[in-house]
Structure formats: structure tokens, C-alpha cells
PDB file of C-alpha atoms in Angstrom:
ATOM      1  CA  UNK A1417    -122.768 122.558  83.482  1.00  0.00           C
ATOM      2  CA  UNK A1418    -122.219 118.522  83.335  1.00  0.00           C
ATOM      3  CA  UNK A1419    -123.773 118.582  79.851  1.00  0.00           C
ATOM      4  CA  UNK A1420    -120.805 121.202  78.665  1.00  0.00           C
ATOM      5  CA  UNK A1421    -118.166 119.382  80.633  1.00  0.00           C
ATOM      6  CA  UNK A1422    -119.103 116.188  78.347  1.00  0.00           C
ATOM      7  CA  UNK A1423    -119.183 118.309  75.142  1.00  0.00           C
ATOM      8  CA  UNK A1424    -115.672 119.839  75.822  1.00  0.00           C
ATOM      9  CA  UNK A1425    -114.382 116.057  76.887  1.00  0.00           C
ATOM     10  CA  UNK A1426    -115.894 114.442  73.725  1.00  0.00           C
ATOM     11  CA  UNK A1427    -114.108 117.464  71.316  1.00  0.00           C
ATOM     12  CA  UNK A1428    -110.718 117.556  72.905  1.00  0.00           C
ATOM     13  CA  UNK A1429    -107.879 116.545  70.656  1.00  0.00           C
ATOM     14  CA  UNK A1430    -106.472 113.676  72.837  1.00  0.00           C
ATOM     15  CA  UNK A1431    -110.418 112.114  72.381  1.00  0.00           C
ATOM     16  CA  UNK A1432    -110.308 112.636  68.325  1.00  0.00           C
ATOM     17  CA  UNK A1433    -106.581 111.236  68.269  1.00  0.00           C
ATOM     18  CA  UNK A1434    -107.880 108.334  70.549  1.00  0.00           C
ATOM     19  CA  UNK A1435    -110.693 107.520  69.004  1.00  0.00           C
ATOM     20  CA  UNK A1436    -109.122 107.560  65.078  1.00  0.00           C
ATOM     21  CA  UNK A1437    -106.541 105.758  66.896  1.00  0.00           C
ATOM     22  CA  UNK A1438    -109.140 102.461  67.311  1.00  0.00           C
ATOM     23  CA  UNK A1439    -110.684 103.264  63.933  1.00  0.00           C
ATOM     24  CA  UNK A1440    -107.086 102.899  62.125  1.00  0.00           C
ATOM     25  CA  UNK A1441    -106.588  99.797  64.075  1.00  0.00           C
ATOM     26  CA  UNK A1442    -109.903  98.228  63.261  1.00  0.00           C
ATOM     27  CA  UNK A1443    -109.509  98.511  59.511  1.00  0.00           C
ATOM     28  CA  UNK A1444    -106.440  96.357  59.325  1.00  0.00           C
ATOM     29  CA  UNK A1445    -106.471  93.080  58.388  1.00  0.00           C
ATOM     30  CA  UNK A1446    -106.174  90.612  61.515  1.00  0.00           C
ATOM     31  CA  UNK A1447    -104.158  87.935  61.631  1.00  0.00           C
ATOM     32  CA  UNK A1448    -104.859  84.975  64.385  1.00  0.00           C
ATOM     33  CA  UNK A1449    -104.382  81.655  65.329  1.00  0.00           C
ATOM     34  CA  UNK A1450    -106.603  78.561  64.148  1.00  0.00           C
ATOM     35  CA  UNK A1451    -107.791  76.219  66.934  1.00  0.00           C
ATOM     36  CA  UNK A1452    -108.079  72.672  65.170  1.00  0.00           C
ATOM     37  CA  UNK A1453    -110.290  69.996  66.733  1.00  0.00           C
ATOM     38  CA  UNK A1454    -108.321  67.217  66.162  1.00  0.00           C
ATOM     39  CA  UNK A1455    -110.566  64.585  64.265  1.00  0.00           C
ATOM     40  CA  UNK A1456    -113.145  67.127  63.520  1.00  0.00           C
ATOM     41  CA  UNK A1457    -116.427  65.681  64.417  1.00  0.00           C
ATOM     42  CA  UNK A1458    -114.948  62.526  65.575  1.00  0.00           C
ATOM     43  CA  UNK A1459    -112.958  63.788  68.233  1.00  0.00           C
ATOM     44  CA  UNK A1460    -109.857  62.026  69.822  1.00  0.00           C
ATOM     45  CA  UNK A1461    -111.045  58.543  69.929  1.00  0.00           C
ATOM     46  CA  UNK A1462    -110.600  55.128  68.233  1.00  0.00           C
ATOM     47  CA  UNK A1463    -111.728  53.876  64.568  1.00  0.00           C
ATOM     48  CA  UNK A1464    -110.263  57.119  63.210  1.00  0.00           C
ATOM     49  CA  UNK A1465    -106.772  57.790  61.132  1.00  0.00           C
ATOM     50  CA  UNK A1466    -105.462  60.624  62.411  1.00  0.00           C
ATOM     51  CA  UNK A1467    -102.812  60.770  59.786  1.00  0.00           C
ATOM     52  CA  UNK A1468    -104.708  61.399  57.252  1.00  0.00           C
ATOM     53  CA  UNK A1469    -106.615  63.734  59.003  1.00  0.00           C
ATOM     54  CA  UNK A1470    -103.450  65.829  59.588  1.00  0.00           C
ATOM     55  CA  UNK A1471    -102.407  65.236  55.691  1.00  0.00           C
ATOM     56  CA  UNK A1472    -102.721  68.170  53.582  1.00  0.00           C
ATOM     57  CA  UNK A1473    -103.351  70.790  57.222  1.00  0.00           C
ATOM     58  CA  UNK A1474    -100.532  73.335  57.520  1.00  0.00           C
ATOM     59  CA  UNK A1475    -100.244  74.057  61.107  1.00  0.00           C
ATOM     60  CA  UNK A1476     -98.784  77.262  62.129  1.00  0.00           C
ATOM     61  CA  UNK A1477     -96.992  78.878  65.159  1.00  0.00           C
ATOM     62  CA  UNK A1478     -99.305  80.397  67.021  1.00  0.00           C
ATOM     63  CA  UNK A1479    -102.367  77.726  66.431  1.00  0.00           C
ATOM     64  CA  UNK A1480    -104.076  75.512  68.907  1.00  0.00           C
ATOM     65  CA  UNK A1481    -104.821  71.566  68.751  1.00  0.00           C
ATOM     66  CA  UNK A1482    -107.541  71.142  70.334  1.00  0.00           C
ATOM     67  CA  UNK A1483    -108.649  67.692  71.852  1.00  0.00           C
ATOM     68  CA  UNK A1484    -112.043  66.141  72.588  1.00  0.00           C
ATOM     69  CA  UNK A1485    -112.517  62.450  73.806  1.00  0.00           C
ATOM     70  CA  UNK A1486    -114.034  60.565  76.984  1.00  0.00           C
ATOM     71  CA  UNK A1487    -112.348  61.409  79.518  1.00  0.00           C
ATOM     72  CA  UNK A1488    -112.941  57.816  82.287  1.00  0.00           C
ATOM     73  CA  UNK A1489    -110.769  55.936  79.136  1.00  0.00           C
ATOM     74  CA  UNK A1490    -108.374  58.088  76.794  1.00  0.00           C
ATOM     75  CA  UNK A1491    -105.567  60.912  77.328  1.00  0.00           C
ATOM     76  CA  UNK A1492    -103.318  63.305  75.535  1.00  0.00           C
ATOM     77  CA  UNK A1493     -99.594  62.498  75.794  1.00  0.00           C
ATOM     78  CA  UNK A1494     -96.488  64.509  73.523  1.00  0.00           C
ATOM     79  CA  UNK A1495     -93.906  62.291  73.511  1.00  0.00           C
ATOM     80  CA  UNK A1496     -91.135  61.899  70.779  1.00  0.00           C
ATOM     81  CA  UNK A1497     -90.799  60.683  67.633  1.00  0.00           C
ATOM     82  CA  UNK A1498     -90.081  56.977  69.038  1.00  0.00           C
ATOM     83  CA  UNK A1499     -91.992  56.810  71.437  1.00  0.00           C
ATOM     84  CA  UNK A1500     -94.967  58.053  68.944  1.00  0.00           C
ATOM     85  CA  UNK A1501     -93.730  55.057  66.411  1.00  0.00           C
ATOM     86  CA  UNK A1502     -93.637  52.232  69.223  1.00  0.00           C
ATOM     87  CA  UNK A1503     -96.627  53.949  71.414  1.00  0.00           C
ATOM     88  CA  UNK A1504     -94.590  54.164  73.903  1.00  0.00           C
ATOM     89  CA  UNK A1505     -96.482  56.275  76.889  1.00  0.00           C
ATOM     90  CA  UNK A1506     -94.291  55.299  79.817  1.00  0.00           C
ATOM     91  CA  UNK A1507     -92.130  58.286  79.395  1.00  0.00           C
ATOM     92  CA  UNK A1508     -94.281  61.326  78.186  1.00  0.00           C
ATOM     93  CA  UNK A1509     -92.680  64.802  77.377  1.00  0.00           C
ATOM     94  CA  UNK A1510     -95.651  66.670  78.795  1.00  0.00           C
ATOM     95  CA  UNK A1511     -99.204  65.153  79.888  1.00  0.00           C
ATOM     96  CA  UNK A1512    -101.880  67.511  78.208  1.00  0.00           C
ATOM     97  CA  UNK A1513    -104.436  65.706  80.035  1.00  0.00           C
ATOM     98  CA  UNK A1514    -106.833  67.846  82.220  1.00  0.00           C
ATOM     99  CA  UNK A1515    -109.357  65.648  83.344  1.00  0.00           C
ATOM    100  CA  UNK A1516    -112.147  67.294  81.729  1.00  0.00           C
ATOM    101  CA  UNK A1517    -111.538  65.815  78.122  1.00  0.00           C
ATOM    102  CA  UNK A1518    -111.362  68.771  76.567  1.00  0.00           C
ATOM    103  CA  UNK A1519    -107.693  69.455  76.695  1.00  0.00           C
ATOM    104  CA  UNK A1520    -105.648  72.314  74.434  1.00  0.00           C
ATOM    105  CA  UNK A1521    -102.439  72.053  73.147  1.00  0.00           C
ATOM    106  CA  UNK A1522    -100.785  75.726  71.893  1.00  0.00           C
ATOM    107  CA  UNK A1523     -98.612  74.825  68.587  1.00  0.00           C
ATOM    108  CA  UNK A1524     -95.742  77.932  70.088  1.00  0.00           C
ATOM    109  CA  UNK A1525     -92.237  76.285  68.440  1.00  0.00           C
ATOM    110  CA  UNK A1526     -92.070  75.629  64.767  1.00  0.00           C
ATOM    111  CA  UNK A1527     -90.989  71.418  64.931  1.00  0.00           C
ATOM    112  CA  UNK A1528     -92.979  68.461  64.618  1.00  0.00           C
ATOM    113  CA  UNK A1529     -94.883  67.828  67.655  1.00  0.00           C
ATOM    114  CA  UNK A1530     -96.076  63.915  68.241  1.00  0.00           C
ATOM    115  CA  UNK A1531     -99.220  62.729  70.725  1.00  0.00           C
ATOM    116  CA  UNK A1532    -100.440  59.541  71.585  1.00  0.00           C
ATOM    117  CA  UNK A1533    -103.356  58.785  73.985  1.00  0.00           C
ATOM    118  CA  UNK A1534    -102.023  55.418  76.320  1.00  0.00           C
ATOM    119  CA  UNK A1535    -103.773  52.664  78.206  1.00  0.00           C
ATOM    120  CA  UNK A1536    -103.138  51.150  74.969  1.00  0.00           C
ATOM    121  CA  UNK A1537    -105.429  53.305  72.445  1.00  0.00           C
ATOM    122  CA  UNK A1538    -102.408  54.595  70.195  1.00  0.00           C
ATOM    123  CA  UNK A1539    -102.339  50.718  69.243  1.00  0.00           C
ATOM    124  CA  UNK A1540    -105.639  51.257  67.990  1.00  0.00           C
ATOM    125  CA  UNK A1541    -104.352  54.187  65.913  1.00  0.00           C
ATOM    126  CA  UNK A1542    -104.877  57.410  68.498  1.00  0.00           C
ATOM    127  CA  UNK A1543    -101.728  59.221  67.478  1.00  0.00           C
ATOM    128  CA  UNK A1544    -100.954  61.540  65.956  1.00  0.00           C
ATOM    129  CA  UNK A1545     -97.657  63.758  64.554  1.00  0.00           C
ATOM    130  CA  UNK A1546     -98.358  67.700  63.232  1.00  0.00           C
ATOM    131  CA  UNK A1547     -95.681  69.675  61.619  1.00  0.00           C
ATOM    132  CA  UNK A1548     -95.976  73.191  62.892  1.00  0.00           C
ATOM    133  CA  UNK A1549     -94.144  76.167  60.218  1.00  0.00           C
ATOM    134  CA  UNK A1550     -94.051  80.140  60.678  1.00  0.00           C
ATOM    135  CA  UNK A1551     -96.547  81.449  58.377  1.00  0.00           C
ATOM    136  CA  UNK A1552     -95.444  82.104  55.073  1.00  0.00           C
ATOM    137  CA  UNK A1553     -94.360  85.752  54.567  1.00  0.00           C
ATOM    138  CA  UNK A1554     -97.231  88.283  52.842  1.00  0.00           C
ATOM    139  CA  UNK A1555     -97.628  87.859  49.098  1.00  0.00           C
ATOM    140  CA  UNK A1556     -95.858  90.744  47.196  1.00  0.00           C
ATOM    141  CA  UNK A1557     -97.599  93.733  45.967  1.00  0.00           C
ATOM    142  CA  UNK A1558     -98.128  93.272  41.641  1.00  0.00           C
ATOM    143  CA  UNK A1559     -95.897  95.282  39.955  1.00  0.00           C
ATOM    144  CA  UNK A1560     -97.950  99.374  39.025  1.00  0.00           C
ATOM    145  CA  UNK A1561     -98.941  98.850  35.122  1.00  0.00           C
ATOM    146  CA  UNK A1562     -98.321 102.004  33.691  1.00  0.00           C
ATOM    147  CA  UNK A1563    -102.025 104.402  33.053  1.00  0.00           C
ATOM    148  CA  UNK A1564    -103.016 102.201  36.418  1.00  0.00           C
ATOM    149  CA  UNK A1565    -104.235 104.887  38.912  1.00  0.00           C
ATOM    150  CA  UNK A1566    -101.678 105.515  42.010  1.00  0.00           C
ATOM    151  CA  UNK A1567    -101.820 106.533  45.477  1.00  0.00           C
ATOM    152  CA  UNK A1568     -99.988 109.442  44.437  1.00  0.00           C
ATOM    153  CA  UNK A1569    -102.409 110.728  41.672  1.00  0.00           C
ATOM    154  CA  UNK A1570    -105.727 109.629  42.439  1.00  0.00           C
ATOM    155  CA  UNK A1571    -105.800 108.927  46.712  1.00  0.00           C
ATOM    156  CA  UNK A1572    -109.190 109.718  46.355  1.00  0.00           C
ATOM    157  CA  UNK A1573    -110.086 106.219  45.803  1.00  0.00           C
ATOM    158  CA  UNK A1574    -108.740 104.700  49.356  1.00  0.00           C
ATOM    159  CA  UNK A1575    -109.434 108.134  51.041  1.00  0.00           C
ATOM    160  CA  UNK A1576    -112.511 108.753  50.469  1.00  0.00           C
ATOM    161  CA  UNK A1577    -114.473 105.527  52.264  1.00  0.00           C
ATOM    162  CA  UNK A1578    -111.685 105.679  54.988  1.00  0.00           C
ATOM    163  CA  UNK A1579    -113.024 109.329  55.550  1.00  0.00           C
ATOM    164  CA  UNK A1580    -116.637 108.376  55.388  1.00  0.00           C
ATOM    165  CA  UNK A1581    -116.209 105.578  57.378  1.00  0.00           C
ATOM    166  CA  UNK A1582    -114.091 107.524  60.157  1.00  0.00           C
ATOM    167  CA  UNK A1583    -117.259 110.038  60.064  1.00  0.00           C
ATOM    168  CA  UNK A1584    -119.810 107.212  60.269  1.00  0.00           C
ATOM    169  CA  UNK A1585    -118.078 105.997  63.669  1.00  0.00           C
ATOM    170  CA  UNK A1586    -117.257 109.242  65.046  1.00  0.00           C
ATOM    171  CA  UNK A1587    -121.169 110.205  64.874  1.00  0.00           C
ATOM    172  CA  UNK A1588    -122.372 107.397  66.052  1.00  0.00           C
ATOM    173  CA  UNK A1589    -119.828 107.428  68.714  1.00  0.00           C
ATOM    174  CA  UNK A1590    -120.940 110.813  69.829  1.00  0.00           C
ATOM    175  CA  UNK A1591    -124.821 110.043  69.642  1.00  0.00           C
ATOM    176  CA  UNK A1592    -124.702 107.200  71.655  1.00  0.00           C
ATOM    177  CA  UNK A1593    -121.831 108.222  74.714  1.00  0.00           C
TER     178      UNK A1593
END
């Protein structure tokens, strides 16, 4: 009787719509945010020009900074655009420091965001100022070159591995619950 009960639970309709539900999602194309380590394998420490690091990066909405330094010495201060120029850390707009030296910054309004680490280190060249965008829209589809096959008169050649692959998962879904 419990074997049936699973066999009628694993064919009913809400399962199948459920289940090529999480199939359709997992075949598009993901988008996410990039977690940079500022300074790469340096870290966030002296001896290291952060501007050029940042030169050429585009950072977007929705990315990370991610700092790594000693954490007895160095910090991670935002503060604005003259108080980045003059290093300036009496004043801070926000004090990313966590005490573990391994602090994370989320990049959430497009502006320029500026950090500094104090106790006199952003003399020594520890700041840093990263431009944050919105990602740039999709590219546009080409234009349909005339004889080129269509959706519309040969969907066989998407349809066909999304069926096969929608098969693939829903038997090895069913061997395996």
C-alpha cells in the first residue's frame, strides 16, 4: 500500500508541473554578483597601488569588495571623496571593520564608493575609490538572415535536447526518490 501511495504522489500533475518547473529554471542563464578581493593575492595592506588595481575592473550593483589584511594594525573605512584625497579617517561614513580582517563590503547603489584604512596606512597608499554601474543591458538578438532556420519552422532544434534533457532528470528523479 505505501509503495502505491508513492507511485500515485510521484505521477500526479502538481509533481510533473513542479518538477519541470525547477528544470525550466535550471536551464536559464544565471546572472550573479562578483565578490572581488581587493588586491588579489596581496590583500589590503601596504606596498600595493590600489588604483591601478581597480583600473580597467567594472564594478557592478550587486557585487561585493571583499577585504583581507591583519587585523592588530589596518581597517576598512568609506569615507568621501575628500576625506579619501587628504586620508582623512576622523570622520568615516561607515566603519566596515569587523575585527576578524576579513571584512565585506556589498557594492548596492550605483556611485563611486571611496575606502581608506587609518592609523595612518592610506598615507602609505591603502585607499582606494571603485566606481560601481548597473550592468549593461543584454546584447541584442542578430537580425534572422533569410534561408536561416526559425523557431517557427524548424523548433526541433531547441526542442529536442530540452525534451531529452527534461526526460533524463525526470528518470533519474524517479529512480532515486
Amino acid at each position: 500500500m505505501e509503495g502505491m501511495k508513492k507511485k500515485v504522489l510521484l505521477g500526479s500533475p502538481a509533481m510533473v508541473l513542479l518538477f519541470l518547473g525547477v528544470a525550466m529554471l535550471l536551464m536559464l542563464p544565471g546572472v550573479s554578483a562578483k565578490r572581488w578581493i581587493v588586491g588579489e593575492s596581496n590583500g589590503w595592506g601596504t606596498n600595493f597601488n590600489y588604483t591601478t588595481w581597480a583600473k580597467g575592473k567594472h564594478f557592478y550593483n550587486g557585487d561585493w569588495l571583499f577585504f583581507v589584511y591583519d587585523r592588530n594594525q589596518m581597517n576598512v573605512l568609506e569615507v568621501n571623496k575628500t576625506d579619501y584625497e587628504s586620508c582623512n579617517s576622523d570622520h568615516p561614513l561607515h566603519n566596515w571593520t569587523t575585527g576578524a580582517g576579513r571584512d565585506v563590503v556589498p557594492l548596492n547603489v550605483t556611485r563611486t564608493y571611496y575606502f581608506i584604512s587609518g592609523k595612518g596606512f592610506c598615507f602609505g597608499g591603502m585607499k582606494i575609490a571603485v566606481h560601481v554601474e548597473n550592468l549593461p543591458p543584454p546584447p541584442k538578438a542578430a537580425p534572422i538572415k533569410s534561408g536561416a532556420p526559425t523557431l517557427s519552422s524548424s523548433g526541433h532544434i531547441i526542442l529536442m535536447p530540452v525534451v531529452f534533457a527534461i526526460g533524463a532528470a525526470w528518470d533519474a528523479f524517479i529512480h532515486f526518490w
